[in-house]
């Protein structure tokens, strides 16, 4: 499976496209599209992979993704029941409407900021999640008004984190994107065992040193750091499901408990025991 340039057509008689409970949890769908995407998922723990950012989310997630930022479907690998809402807005709508109407200037700035990737939390996440679920089935004009209200709420909220320090622009050609997709897919399929850099370099038809330079330039991270970050995101998901710390470490590719604890603290700022205690309260 190659990286997908997803072609998205707005609904007939609508300025946007709403997907109600799309199910892609069995598909590793690394893709990008020119449309802006607001995605809400509820009822599951999963992995948030947007651009170079990888982290775990718990119970629900609300993320606003800018134009052409590669991302993985948020429900990938989820085996429990969940709900999901996806809203796509055309780039031209942002420029022709939000940029031209003074009263919508804050929403335009929100769209500009979305090139960092934005994860919303707290009351904002709960309120907007509820509104997104209620969009389905509304008459077109009511949907339009509610979508504007949703983006008004998001534009005024301070309950968010940026997923990248700098805005993300998809500067790689299709061949380079496909190479990254192969790396990500290989990590996803094999993170539970030892993965050598030579192995990944060969997958990309590059020498070891050339691959390391390429990967650092593409992700602003060394391969080992990226792999450890991915493993820890999976470990957090397993720990939240109640799996034992030692078992989790080995299941996520760490060959010793002490090394797992050290990397977990390096990535998250706390050890696994503290992470579990915090999320049990």
mmCIF file of C-alpha atoms in Angstrom:
data_model
loop_
_atom_site.group_PDB
_atom_site.id
_atom_site.type_symbol
_atom_site.label_atom_id
_atom_site.label_comp_id
_atom_site.label_asym_id
_atom_site.label_seq_id
_atom_site.Cartn_x
_atom_site.Cartn_y
_atom_site.Cartn_z
ATOM 1 C CA UNK A 1 0.000 0.000 0.000
ATOM 2 C CA UNK A 2 1.391 3.399 -1.013
ATOM 3 C CA UNK A 3 0.874 6.807 0.519
ATOM 4 C CA UNK A 4 -2.465 8.101 -0.660
ATOM 5 C CA UNK A 5 -3.209 11.523 -2.087
ATOM 6 C CA UNK A 6 -6.841 11.393 -1.035
ATOM 7 C CA UNK A 7 -9.282 13.020 -3.446
ATOM 8 C CA UNK A 8 -12.107 14.530 -1.416
ATOM 9 C CA UNK A 9 -15.286 15.853 -3.012
ATOM 10 C CA UNK A 10 -17.565 18.034 -0.878
ATOM 11 C CA UNK A 11 -21.108 16.779 -0.462
ATOM 12 C CA UNK A 12 -23.501 17.958 -3.132
ATOM 13 C CA UNK A 13 -25.011 21.347 -2.147
ATOM 14 C CA UNK A 14 -22.472 21.735 0.673
ATOM 15 C CA UNK A 15 -19.256 23.695 1.280
ATOM 16 C CA UNK A 16 -17.752 20.859 3.275
ATOM 17 C CA UNK A 17 -17.764 17.099 3.628
ATOM 18 C CA UNK A 18 -18.892 15.296 6.778
ATOM 19 C CA UNK A 19 -17.993 11.649 7.404
ATOM 20 C CA UNK A 20 -20.122 10.061 10.132
ATOM 21 C CA UNK A 21 -18.498 7.081 11.889
ATOM 22 C CA UNK A 22 -16.094 6.035 9.096
ATOM 23 C CA UNK A 23 -14.371 2.790 10.126
ATOM 24 C CA UNK A 24 -10.752 2.331 9.026
ATOM 25 C CA UNK A 25 -9.327 0.641 12.114
ATOM 26 C CA UNK A 26 -8.001 -2.348 10.140
ATOM 27 C CA UNK A 27 -6.260 -0.148 7.550
ATOM 28 C CA UNK A 28 -2.878 1.586 7.900
ATOM 29 C CA UNK A 29 -3.911 4.671 5.883
ATOM 30 C CA UNK A 30 -1.007 7.152 5.749
ATOM 31 C CA UNK A 31 -2.345 9.934 3.545
ATOM 32 C CA UNK A 32 -2.660 13.633 2.871
ATOM 33 C CA UNK A 33 -5.087 15.940 1.062
ATOM 34 C CA UNK A 34 -5.411 19.685 0.348
ATOM 35 C CA UNK A 35 -8.574 19.921 2.455
ATOM 36 C CA UNK A 36 -8.396 20.945 6.119
ATOM 37 C CA UNK A 37 -9.545 18.182 8.453
ATOM 38 C CA UNK A 38 -11.203 18.307 11.854
ATOM 39 C CA UNK A 39 -11.391 14.820 13.356
ATOM 40 C CA UNK A 40 -13.045 13.675 16.588
ATOM 41 C CA UNK A 41 -12.811 10.148 17.962
ATOM 42 C CA UNK A 42 -14.511 8.938 21.144
ATOM 43 C CA UNK A 43 -14.533 5.788 23.232
ATOM 44 C CA UNK A 44 -11.043 4.425 22.600
ATOM 45 C CA UNK A 45 -7.340 4.846 23.257
ATOM 46 C CA UNK A 46 -5.194 5.205 20.172
ATOM 47 C CA UNK A 47 -2.218 6.785 18.449
ATOM 48 C CA UNK A 48 -2.117 10.325 17.090
ATOM 49 C CA UNK A 49 0.320 10.449 14.146
ATOM 50 C CA UNK A 50 0.286 13.786 12.334
ATOM 51 C CA UNK A 51 3.301 14.821 10.276
ATOM 52 C CA UNK A 52 6.353 14.131 12.431
ATOM 53 C CA UNK A 53 4.323 14.062 15.654
ATOM 54 C CA UNK A 54 3.450 10.772 17.374
ATOM 55 C CA UNK A 55 1.653 10.518 20.712
ATOM 56 C CA UNK A 56 -1.038 8.486 22.431
ATOM 57 C CA UNK A 57 -4.534 9.764 23.131
ATOM 58 C CA UNK A 58 -6.839 8.468 25.846
ATOM 59 C CA UNK A 59 -10.615 7.924 25.565
ATOM 60 C CA UNK A 60 -11.113 10.690 22.978
ATOM 61 C CA UNK A 61 -9.255 13.073 20.691
ATOM 62 C CA UNK A 62 -10.050 16.253 18.756
ATOM 63 C CA UNK A 63 -7.451 17.386 16.221
ATOM 64 C CA UNK A 64 -7.451 20.046 13.508
ATOM 65 C CA UNK A 65 -5.063 19.204 10.656
ATOM 66 C CA UNK A 66 -3.865 21.743 8.096
ATOM 67 C CA UNK A 67 -3.757 21.393 4.334
ATOM 68 C CA UNK A 68 -1.590 18.591 2.896
ATOM 69 C CA UNK A 69 -0.147 17.474 6.242
ATOM 70 C CA UNK A 70 0.406 13.692 6.043
ATOM 71 C CA UNK A 71 -1.369 11.809 8.822
ATOM 72 C CA UNK A 72 -2.459 8.334 9.859
ATOM 73 C CA UNK A 73 -6.121 7.498 10.372
ATOM 74 C CA UNK A 74 -6.820 8.013 14.081
ATOM 75 C CA UNK A 75 -8.685 4.736 14.517
ATOM 76 C CA UNK A 76 -5.917 2.505 13.158
ATOM 77 C CA UNK A 77 -5.475 -0.591 15.317
ATOM 78 C CA UNK A 78 -8.400 0.123 17.653
ATOM 79 C CA UNK A 79 -10.205 -3.093 18.558
ATOM 80 C CA UNK A 80 -12.926 -1.708 20.844
ATOM 81 C CA UNK A 81 -16.160 0.113 20.001
ATOM 82 C CA UNK A 82 -15.697 3.792 19.161
ATOM 83 C CA UNK A 83 -17.336 6.767 17.460
ATOM 84 C CA UNK A 84 -15.646 8.990 14.900
ATOM 85 C CA UNK A 85 -16.566 12.188 13.071
ATOM 86 C CA UNK A 86 -14.488 13.754 10.293
ATOM 87 C CA UNK A 87 -15.090 17.180 8.764
ATOM 88 C CA UNK A 88 -13.253 18.305 5.596
ATOM 89 C CA UNK A 89 -13.119 21.961 4.515
ATOM 90 C CA UNK A 90 -11.792 22.998 1.107
ATOM 91 C CA UNK A 91 -8.720 25.229 1.048
ATOM 92 C CA UNK A 92 -10.499 27.621 -1.322
ATOM 93 C CA UNK A 93 -13.304 28.072 1.221
ATOM 94 C CA UNK A 94 -10.762 29.217 3.790
ATOM 95 C CA UNK A 95 -9.250 31.777 1.428
ATOM 96 C CA UNK A 96 -12.464 33.025 -0.192
ATOM 97 C CA UNK A 97 -14.703 33.139 2.875
ATOM 98 C CA UNK A 98 -12.752 33.235 6.135
ATOM 99 C CA UNK A 99 -10.129 35.581 4.671
ATOM 100 C CA UNK A 100 -12.601 37.947 3.018
ATOM 101 C CA UNK A 101 -15.151 38.483 5.800
ATOM 102 C CA UNK A 102 -13.796 40.620 8.691
ATOM 103 C CA UNK A 103 -16.079 38.971 11.255
ATOM 104 C CA UNK A 104 -14.421 35.623 10.475
ATOM 105 C CA UNK A 105 -10.818 36.818 10.802
ATOM 106 C CA UNK A 106 -10.209 34.798 13.985
ATOM 107 C CA UNK A 107 -11.354 31.648 12.204
ATOM 108 C CA UNK A 108 -8.975 32.444 9.343
ATOM 109 C CA UNK A 109 -6.120 32.684 11.864
ATOM 110 C CA UNK A 110 -7.197 29.338 13.330
ATOM 111 C CA UNK A 111 -6.882 27.775 9.881
ATOM 112 C CA UNK A 112 -3.427 29.321 9.468
ATOM 113 C CA UNK A 113 -2.412 27.886 12.854
ATOM 114 C CA UNK A 114 -3.686 24.444 11.847
ATOM 115 C CA UNK A 115 -0.538 23.993 9.733
ATOM 116 C CA UNK A 116 1.131 23.110 13.045
ATOM 117 C CA UNK A 117 -1.536 20.485 13.751
ATOM 118 C CA UNK A 118 -3.710 21.362 16.768
ATOM 119 C CA UNK A 119 -4.962 18.980 19.476
ATOM 120 C CA UNK A 120 -7.795 20.402 21.583
ATOM 121 C CA UNK A 121 -8.540 19.287 25.126
ATOM 122 C CA UNK A 122 -10.760 19.927 28.127
ATOM 123 C CA UNK A 123 -14.182 21.509 27.789
ATOM 124 C CA UNK A 124 -13.428 22.544 24.204
ATOM 125 C CA UNK A 125 -12.935 18.936 23.156
ATOM 126 C CA UNK A 126 -16.120 17.806 24.900
ATOM 127 C CA UNK A 127 -18.258 20.647 23.529
ATOM 128 C CA UNK A 128 -17.030 20.430 19.938
ATOM 129 C CA UNK A 129 -17.145 16.636 19.978
ATOM 130 C CA UNK A 130 -20.812 16.783 20.970
ATOM 131 C CA UNK A 131 -21.552 19.324 18.237
ATOM 132 C CA UNK A 132 -19.772 17.269 15.566
ATOM 133 C CA UNK A 133 -21.822 14.193 16.478
ATOM 134 C CA UNK A 134 -25.003 16.267 16.200
ATOM 135 C CA UNK A 135 -24.176 17.579 12.701
ATOM 136 C CA UNK A 136 -25.208 14.386 10.964
ATOM 137 C CA UNK A 137 -28.830 14.575 9.881
ATOM 138 C CA UNK A 138 -29.227 18.345 10.199
ATOM 139 C CA UNK A 139 -30.597 20.280 7.206
ATOM 140 C CA UNK A 140 -27.795 21.777 5.044
ATOM 141 C CA UNK A 141 -28.225 25.377 6.228
ATOM 142 C CA UNK A 142 -28.278 24.336 9.894
ATOM 143 C CA UNK A 143 -25.158 22.253 9.291
ATOM 144 C CA UNK A 144 -23.430 25.283 7.785
ATOM 145 C CA UNK A 145 -24.285 27.487 10.771
ATOM 146 C CA UNK A 146 -23.154 24.812 13.222
ATOM 147 C CA UNK A 147 -19.853 24.359 11.370
ATOM 148 C CA UNK A 148 -19.216 28.106 11.647
ATOM 149 C CA UNK A 149 -20.085 27.946 15.351
ATOM 150 C CA UNK A 150 -17.702 25.011 15.850
ATOM 151 C CA UNK A 151 -14.826 26.928 14.282
ATOM 152 C CA UNK A 152 -15.756 30.017 16.299
ATOM 153 C CA UNK A 153 -15.419 27.957 19.498
ATOM 154 C CA UNK A 154 -12.079 26.540 18.371
ATOM 155 C CA UNK A 155 -10.750 29.960 17.343
ATOM 156 C CA UNK A 156 -11.503 31.380 20.812
ATOM 157 C CA UNK A 157 -10.254 28.391 22.810
ATOM 158 C CA UNK A 158 -7.005 28.350 24.773
ATOM 159 C CA UNK A 159 -7.366 24.623 25.507
ATOM 160 C CA UNK A 160 -5.024 23.301 22.852
ATOM 161 C CA UNK A 161 -1.490 22.165 22.112
ATOM 162 C CA UNK A 162 0.378 22.589 18.837
ATOM 163 C CA UNK A 163 1.727 19.297 17.503
ATOM 164 C CA UNK A 164 4.711 20.937 15.761
ATOM 165 C CA UNK A 165 6.736 23.980 16.765
ATOM 166 C CA UNK A 166 6.915 25.134 13.146
ATOM 167 C CA UNK A 167 4.148 24.984 10.515
ATOM 168 C CA UNK A 168 4.224 21.819 8.416
ATOM 169 C CA UNK A 169 4.224 22.090 4.653
ATOM 170 C CA UNK A 170 4.318 18.959 2.542
ATOM 171 C CA UNK A 171 7.527 19.670 0.646
ATOM 172 C CA UNK A 172 8.280 16.094 -0.381
ATOM 173 C CA UNK A 173 7.455 14.575 -3.725
ATOM 174 C CA UNK A 174 5.453 11.380 -4.094
ATOM 175 C CA UNK A 175 8.582 9.185 -4.144
ATOM 176 C CA UNK A 176 9.868 10.692 -0.893
ATOM 177 C CA UNK A 177 6.456 10.391 0.745
ATOM 178 C CA UNK A 178 6.241 6.749 -0.311
ATOM 179 C CA UNK A 179 9.663 6.125 1.219
ATOM 180 C CA UNK A 180 8.512 7.598 4.537
ATOM 181 C CA UNK A 181 5.309 5.573 4.376
ATOM 182 C CA UNK A 182 7.317 2.361 3.973
ATOM 183 C CA UNK A 183 9.408 3.273 7.010
ATOM 184 C CA UNK A 184 6.351 4.058 9.154
ATOM 185 C CA UNK A 185 4.529 0.914 8.052
ATOM 186 C CA UNK A 186 7.602 -1.246 8.758
ATOM 187 C CA UNK A 187 7.926 0.253 12.233
ATOM 188 C CA UNK A 188 4.244 -0.367 12.912
ATOM 189 C CA UNK A 189 4.513 -4.005 11.838
ATOM 190 C CA UNK A 190 7.822 -4.762 13.605
ATOM 191 C CA UNK A 191 8.245 -2.445 16.627
ATOM 192 C CA UNK A 192 7.849 -5.429 18.979
ATOM 193 C CA UNK A 193 11.221 -6.818 17.904
ATOM 194 C CA UNK A 194 14.696 -5.370 17.415
ATOM 195 C CA UNK A 195 14.879 -3.231 14.263
ATOM 196 C CA UNK A 196 18.308 -2.459 12.834
ATOM 197 C CA UNK A 197 19.020 0.783 10.982
ATOM 198 C CA UNK A 198 20.593 -1.263 8.164
ATOM 199 C CA UNK A 199 17.295 -3.097 7.755
ATOM 200 C CA UNK A 200 15.338 0.130 7.290
ATOM 201 C CA UNK A 201 17.992 1.631 5.023
ATOM 202 C CA UNK A 202 17.767 -1.416 2.763
ATOM 203 C CA UNK A 203 13.983 -1.064 2.674
ATOM 204 C CA UNK A 204 14.494 2.464 1.301
ATOM 205 C CA UNK A 205 17.235 1.388 -1.136
ATOM 206 C CA UNK A 206 19.742 3.613 0.652
ATOM 207 C CA UNK A 207 23.021 3.046 2.424
ATOM 208 C CA UNK A 208 23.016 3.375 6.212
ATOM 209 C CA UNK A 209 24.615 6.831 6.336
ATOM 210 C CA UNK A 210 22.487 8.151 3.467
ATOM 211 C CA UNK A 211 19.341 6.865 5.157
ATOM 212 C CA UNK A 212 20.264 8.480 8.489
ATOM 213 C CA UNK A 213 20.805 11.838 6.770
ATOM 214 C CA UNK A 214 17.558 11.486 4.827
ATOM 215 C CA UNK A 215 15.494 10.486 7.866
ATOM 216 C CA UNK A 216 16.900 13.268 10.061
ATOM 217 C CA UNK A 217 16.131 15.840 7.362
ATOM 218 C CA UNK A 218 12.622 14.457 6.784
ATOM 219 C CA UNK A 219 11.557 14.092 10.431
ATOM 220 C CA UNK A 220 13.978 16.318 12.398
ATOM 221 C CA UNK A 221 14.696 13.210 14.474
ATOM 222 C CA UNK A 222 17.142 10.341 14.431
ATOM 223 C CA UNK A 223 15.676 6.985 13.490
ATOM 224 C CA UNK A 224 16.376 5.546 16.953
ATOM 225 C CA UNK A 225 14.640 8.475 18.674
ATOM 226 C CA UNK A 226 11.652 8.195 16.352
ATOM 227 C CA UNK A 227 11.402 4.438 16.931
ATOM 228 C CA UNK A 228 11.576 4.878 20.708
ATOM 229 C CA UNK A 229 8.879 7.553 20.588
ATOM 230 C CA UNK A 230 6.629 5.232 18.604
ATOM 231 C CA UNK A 231 7.269 2.333 20.995
ATOM 232 C CA UNK A 232 6.459 4.491 24.014
ATOM 233 C CA UNK A 233 3.185 5.650 22.433
ATOM 234 C CA UNK A 234 2.231 1.980 22.035
ATOM 235 C CA UNK A 235 3.381 1.230 25.584
ATOM 236 C CA UNK A 236 1.148 3.973 26.992
ATOM 237 C CA UNK A 237 -1.815 2.460 25.181
ATOM 238 C CA UNK A 238 -1.095 -1.000 26.652
ATOM 239 C CA UNK A 239 -0.564 0.374 30.160
ATOM 240 C CA UNK A 240 -3.898 2.179 29.986
ATOM 241 C CA UNK A 241 -5.480 -1.164 29.084
ATOM 242 C CA UNK A 242 -4.120 -2.612 32.347
ATOM 243 C CA UNK A 243 -1.132 -4.580 31.051
ATOM 244 C CA UNK A 244 1.785 -5.148 33.450
ATOM 245 C CA UNK A 245 4.783 -2.810 33.103
ATOM 246 C CA UNK A 246 7.336 -5.549 32.488
ATOM 247 C CA UNK A 247 5.185 -7.309 29.914
ATOM 248 C CA UNK A 248 4.485 -4.000 28.176
ATOM 249 C CA UNK A 249 8.168 -3.173 27.866
ATOM 250 C CA UNK A 250 9.004 -6.478 26.205
ATOM 251 C CA UNK A 251 5.903 -6.350 23.995
ATOM 252 C CA UNK A 252 7.037 -2.966 22.696
ATOM 253 C CA UNK A 253 10.517 -4.083 21.705
ATOM 254 C CA UNK A 254 12.595 -3.173 24.767
ATOM 255 C CA UNK A 255 15.018 -5.933 25.763
ATOM 256 C CA UNK A 256 15.200 -4.987 29.452
ATOM 257 C CA UNK A 257 12.883 -3.419 32.010
ATOM 258 C CA UNK A 258 15.498 -0.867 33.086
ATOM 259 C CA UNK A 259 15.971 0.337 29.495
ATOM 260 C CA UNK A 260 12.195 0.568 29.030
ATOM 261 C CA UNK A 261 11.838 2.625 32.221
ATOM 262 C CA UNK A 262 14.677 4.929 31.186
ATOM 263 C CA UNK A 263 13.306 5.586 27.680
ATOM 264 C CA UNK A 264 9.744 5.957 28.983
ATOM 265 C CA UNK A 265 10.870 8.682 31.388
ATOM 266 C CA UNK A 266 12.987 10.359 28.701
ATOM 267 C CA UNK A 267 10.036 10.550 26.300
ATOM 268 C CA UNK A 268 7.211 11.320 28.756
ATOM 269 C CA UNK A 269 8.953 12.947 31.718
ATOM 270 C CA UNK A 270 7.704 10.285 34.135
ATOM 271 C CA UNK A 271 8.242 6.586 34.779
ATOM 272 C CA UNK A 272 5.601 3.964 33.881
ATOM 273 C CA UNK A 273 4.427 3.570 37.492
ATOM 274 C CA UNK A 274 3.773 7.305 37.830
ATOM 275 C CA UNK A 275 1.971 7.314 34.486
ATOM 276 C CA UNK A 276 -0.340 4.509 35.634
ATOM 277 C CA UNK A 277 -1.053 6.139 39.024
ATOM 278 C CA UNK A 278 -1.859 9.481 37.405
ATOM 279 C CA UNK A 279 -4.354 7.964 34.988
ATOM 280 C CA UNK A 280 -6.038 5.756 37.585
ATOM 281 C CA UNK A 281 -7.001 8.835 39.606
#
